[in-house]
């Protein structure tokens, strides 16, 4: 029997055995096209090169981001240290700085009000629970002590009435606490977050301003002029950012002050009327106060899980 390569030679085609083996191996891959008598072409080579280019581009982009971040951090740290040791100048808006300090002091005082109001709620809740238990005990003794039935009876009714009024007052105090919490930990906190961004922008602006001033005091050769132009662009970018955030802070502080006055006017009126009505024993006025401020009390047992949740 004639060997395959001799038969191919008799037909005028010459293929090296190694090339045939390579073709057979290459034919197992979907990405490789092998034509006998020619060099093996890799169809997937273009896609591989594109993937490598994309990966390289992402790596370069990440490197640039890290480089810019590192340079910005260095400049800001340098500016911060210079300000701390009195060698560097800082941009100051005296009126705005005073408003920011007042806001921070106000937040600290309102946080104290919130802490005390929560403590009052907890203590008063414990008292109402004690009154409820005492009323149940008096009612039970009224049934089991015929000689003191009337005395235990009207004491039980008194405790139940106090308990009911106490629960109504708790509804008012809880509404007061919830509103103060929203004002302090959401509204004020949002403004303080903007202030933090403004302070960071101020530091960056002063850092790039100092960098530009330092370059302007140096020689004016071609290399330095290019650096000055780049520094001027960065200075303008950070100046615009600083001025935009300064405007945002001014507007937010103004709206916060208006909102604070409106919220506290309502909440302080609620707190006063509810406390006064409770300790005056005026149940009707206490209930009317809750209706006035659209406060709805949860029915007894509303917070208890259903029997399905308890399984």
mmCIF file of N, CA, C and O in Angstrom, residues 172-208:
data_model
loop_
_atom_site.group_PDB
_atom_site.id
_atom_site.type_symbol
_atom_site.label_atom_id
_atom_site.label_comp_id
_atom_site.label_asym_id
_atom_site.label_seq_id
_atom_site.Cartn_x
_atom_site.Cartn_y
_atom_site.Cartn_z
ATOM 1 N N UNK A 172 -47.938 62.105 71.538
ATOM 2 C CA UNK A 172 -47.489 63.465 71.222
ATOM 3 C C UNK A 172 -45.980 63.594 71.363
ATOM 4 O O UNK A 172 -45.300 64.193 70.517
ATOM 5 N N UNK A 173 -45.430 63.014 72.455
ATOM 6 C CA UNK A 173 -43.984 63.114 72.673
ATOM 7 C C UNK A 173 -43.223 62.352 71.593
ATOM 8 O O UNK A 173 -42.172 62.814 71.116
ATOM 9 N N UNK A 174 -43.707 61.190 71.197
ATOM 10 C CA UNK A 174 -43.045 60.418 70.140
ATOM 11 C C UNK A 174 -43.039 61.180 68.817
ATOM 12 O O UNK A 174 -42.059 61.136 68.070
ATOM 13 N N UNK A 175 -44.136 61.882 68.538
ATOM 14 C CA UNK A 175 -44.193 62.702 67.324
ATOM 15 C C UNK A 175 -43.176 63.842 67.405
ATOM 16 O O UNK A 175 -42.497 64.169 66.425
ATOM 17 N N UNK A 176 -43.064 64.436 68.578
ATOM 18 C CA UNK A 176 -42.079 65.494 68.805
ATOM 19 C C UNK A 176 -40.662 64.972 68.586
ATOM 20 O O UNK A 176 -39.848 65.591 67.890
ATOM 21 N N UNK A 177 -40.351 63.806 69.169
ATOM 22 C CA UNK A 177 -39.016 63.211 69.038
ATOM 23 C C UNK A 177 -38.713 62.866 67.580
ATOM 24 O O UNK A 177 -37.605 63.117 67.091
ATOM 25 N N UNK A 178 -39.692 62.297 66.889
ATOM 26 C CA UNK A 178 -39.483 61.922 65.484
ATOM 27 C C UNK A 178 -39.185 63.146 64.622
ATOM 28 O O UNK A 178 -38.302 63.113 63.754
ATOM 29 N N UNK A 179 -39.904 64.233 64.852
ATOM 30 C CA UNK A 179 -39.697 65.452 64.058
ATOM 31 C C UNK A 179 -38.338 66.080 64.338
ATOM 32 O O UNK A 179 -37.647 66.525 63.418
ATOM 33 N N UNK A 180 -37.932 66.109 65.620
ATOM 34 C CA UNK A 180 -36.620 66.661 65.965
ATOM 35 C C UNK A 180 -35.511 65.795 65.377
ATOM 36 O O UNK A 180 -34.488 66.295 64.884
ATOM 37 N N UNK A 181 -35.700 64.484 65.420
ATOM 38 C CA UNK A 181 -34.710 63.563 64.857
ATOM 39 C C UNK A 181 -34.534 63.805 63.360
ATOM 40 O O UNK A 181 -33.406 63.812 62.855
ATOM 41 N N UNK A 182 -35.640 64.004 62.642
ATOM 42 C CA UNK A 182 -35.556 64.293 61.203
ATOM 43 C C UNK A 182 -34.823 65.603 60.953
ATOM 44 O O UNK A 182 -33.974 65.698 60.051
ATOM 45 N N UNK A 183 -35.141 66.613 61.747
ATOM 46 C CA UNK A 183 -34.497 67.918 61.584
ATOM 47 C C UNK A 183 -32.991 67.831 61.826
ATOM 48 O O UNK A 183 -32.187 68.372 61.047
ATOM 49 N N UNK A 184 -32.595 67.124 62.898
ATOM 50 C CA UNK A 184 -31.184 67.082 63.292
ATOM 51 C C UNK A 184 -30.374 66.141 62.408
ATOM 52 O O UNK A 184 -29.327 66.514 61.872
ATOM 53 N N UNK A 185 -30.855 64.909 62.260
ATOM 54 C CA UNK A 185 -30.053 63.856 61.627
ATOM 55 C C UNK A 185 -30.263 63.711 60.130
ATOM 56 O O UNK A 185 -29.553 62.926 59.491
ATOM 57 N N UNK A 186 -31.187 64.449 59.573
ATOM 58 C CA UNK A 186 -31.382 64.419 58.113
ATOM 59 C C UNK A 186 -31.193 65.809 57.505
ATOM 60 O O UNK A 186 -30.321 66.007 56.662
ATOM 61 N N UNK A 187 -32.030 66.754 57.934
ATOM 62 C CA UNK A 187 -31.985 68.085 57.313
ATOM 63 C C UNK A 187 -30.668 68.802 57.628
ATOM 64 O O UNK A 187 -29.973 69.276 56.720
ATOM 65 N N UNK A 188 -30.331 68.884 58.921
ATOM 66 C CA UNK A 188 -29.077 69.553 59.294
ATOM 67 C C UNK A 188 -27.872 68.768 58.777
ATOM 68 O O UNK A 188 -26.883 69.373 58.320
ATOM 69 N N UNK A 189 -27.938 67.455 58.869
ATOM 70 C CA UNK A 189 -26.816 66.631 58.430
ATOM 71 C C UNK A 189 -26.561 66.786 56.937
ATOM 72 O O UNK A 189 -25.407 66.793 56.494
ATOM 73 N N UNK A 190 -27.623 66.917 56.157
ATOM 74 C CA UNK A 190 -27.461 67.122 54.710
ATOM 75 C C UNK A 190 -26.727 68.430 54.437
ATOM 76 O O UNK A 190 -25.837 68.494 53.578
ATOM 77 N N UNK A 191 -27.093 69.489 55.152
ATOM 78 C CA UNK A 191 -26.410 70.780 54.976
ATOM 79 C C UNK A 191 -24.948 70.680 55.411
ATOM 80 O O UNK A 191 -24.055 71.230 54.749
ATOM 81 N N UNK A 192 -24.681 69.965 56.497
ATOM 82 C CA UNK A 192 -23.301 69.816 56.965
ATOM 83 C C UNK A 192 -22.454 68.995 55.995
ATOM 84 O O UNK A 192 -21.240 69.217 55.878
ATOM 85 N N UNK A 193 -23.069 68.052 55.294
ATOM 86 C CA UNK A 193 -22.342 67.300 54.275
ATOM 87 C C UNK A 193 -21.927 68.219 53.126
ATOM 88 O O UNK A 193 -20.811 68.135 52.605
ATOM 89 N N UNK A 194 -22.821 69.119 52.733
ATOM 90 C CA UNK A 194 -22.477 70.103 51.697
ATOM 91 C C UNK A 194 -21.377 71.032 52.192
ATOM 92 O O UNK A 194 -20.481 71.414 51.433
ATOM 93 N N UNK A 195 -21.425 71.399 53.474
ATOM 94 C CA UNK A 195 -20.377 72.248 54.057
ATOM 95 C C UNK A 195 -19.034 71.527 54.021
ATOM 96 O O UNK A 195 -17.990 72.141 53.733
ATOM 97 N N UNK A 196 -19.045 70.221 54.297
ATOM 98 C CA UNK A 196 -17.807 69.442 54.245
ATOM 99 C C UNK A 196 -17.221 69.452 52.835
ATOM 100 O O UNK A 196 -16.000 69.612 52.656
ATOM 101 N N UNK A 197 -18.079 69.295 51.840
ATOM 102 C CA UNK A 197 -17.617 69.360 50.443
ATOM 103 C C UNK A 197 -17.071 70.750 50.125
ATOM 104 O O UNK A 197 -16.064 70.888 49.417
ATOM 105 N N UNK A 198 -17.724 71.779 50.649
ATOM 106 C CA UNK A 198 -17.262 73.150 50.436
ATOM 107 C C UNK A 198 -15.893 73.374 51.063
ATOM 108 O O UNK A 198 -15.005 73.990 50.451
ATOM 109 N N UNK A 199 -15.687 72.861 52.268
ATOM 110 C CA UNK A 199 -14.396 73.031 52.941
ATOM 111 C C UNK A 199 -13.278 72.290 52.200
ATOM 112 O O UNK A 199 -12.146 72.786 52.109
ATOM 113 N N UNK A 200 -13.590 71.104 51.674
ATOM 114 C CA UNK A 200 -12.595 70.383 50.868
ATOM 115 C C UNK A 200 -12.264 71.143 49.588
ATOM 116 O O UNK A 200 -11.099 71.208 49.170
ATOM 117 N N UNK A 201 -13.309 71.724 48.971
ATOM 118 C CA UNK A 201 -13.092 72.498 47.742
ATOM 119 C C UNK A 201 -12.262 73.755 48.032
ATOM 120 O O UNK A 201 -11.424 74.154 47.219
ATOM 121 N N UNK A 202 -12.482 74.345 49.194
ATOM 122 C CA UNK A 202 -11.696 75.523 49.585
ATOM 123 C C UNK A 202 -10.225 75.166 49.747
ATOM 124 O O UNK A 202 -9.330 75.897 49.289
ATOM 125 N N UNK A 203 -9.960 74.019 50.367
ATOM 126 C CA UNK A 203 -8.581 73.571 50.554
ATOM 127 C C UNK A 203 -7.911 73.288 49.208
ATOM 128 O O UNK A 203 -6.755 73.689 48.982
ATOM 129 N N UNK A 204 -8.630 72.616 48.304
ATOM 130 C CA UNK A 204 -8.084 72.335 46.972
ATOM 131 C C UNK A 204 -7.818 73.630 46.209
ATOM 132 O O UNK A 204 -6.780 73.787 45.557
ATOM 133 N N UNK A 205 -8.751 74.561 46.290
ATOM 134 C CA UNK A 205 -8.597 75.841 45.595
ATOM 135 C C UNK A 205 -7.356 76.582 46.091
ATOM 136 O O UNK A 205 -6.542 77.071 45.295
ATOM 137 N N UNK A 206 -7.180 76.640 47.403
ATOM 138 C CA UNK A 206 -6.009 77.320 47.954
ATOM 139 C C UNK A 206 -4.715 76.588 47.608
ATOM 140 O O UNK A 206 -3.664 77.214 47.403
ATOM 141 N N UNK A 207 -4.770 75.262 47.543
ATOM 142 C CA UNK A 207 -3.575 74.481 47.192
ATOM 143 C C UNK A 207 -3.137 74.784 45.765
ATOM 144 O O UNK A 207 -1.940 75.019 45.496
ATOM 145 N N UNK A 208 -4.071 74.814 44.825
ATOM 146 C CA UNK A 208 -3.720 75.099 43.426
ATOM 147 C C UNK A 208 -3.418 76.576 43.226
ATOM 148 O O UNK A 208 -2.628 76.939 42.341
#
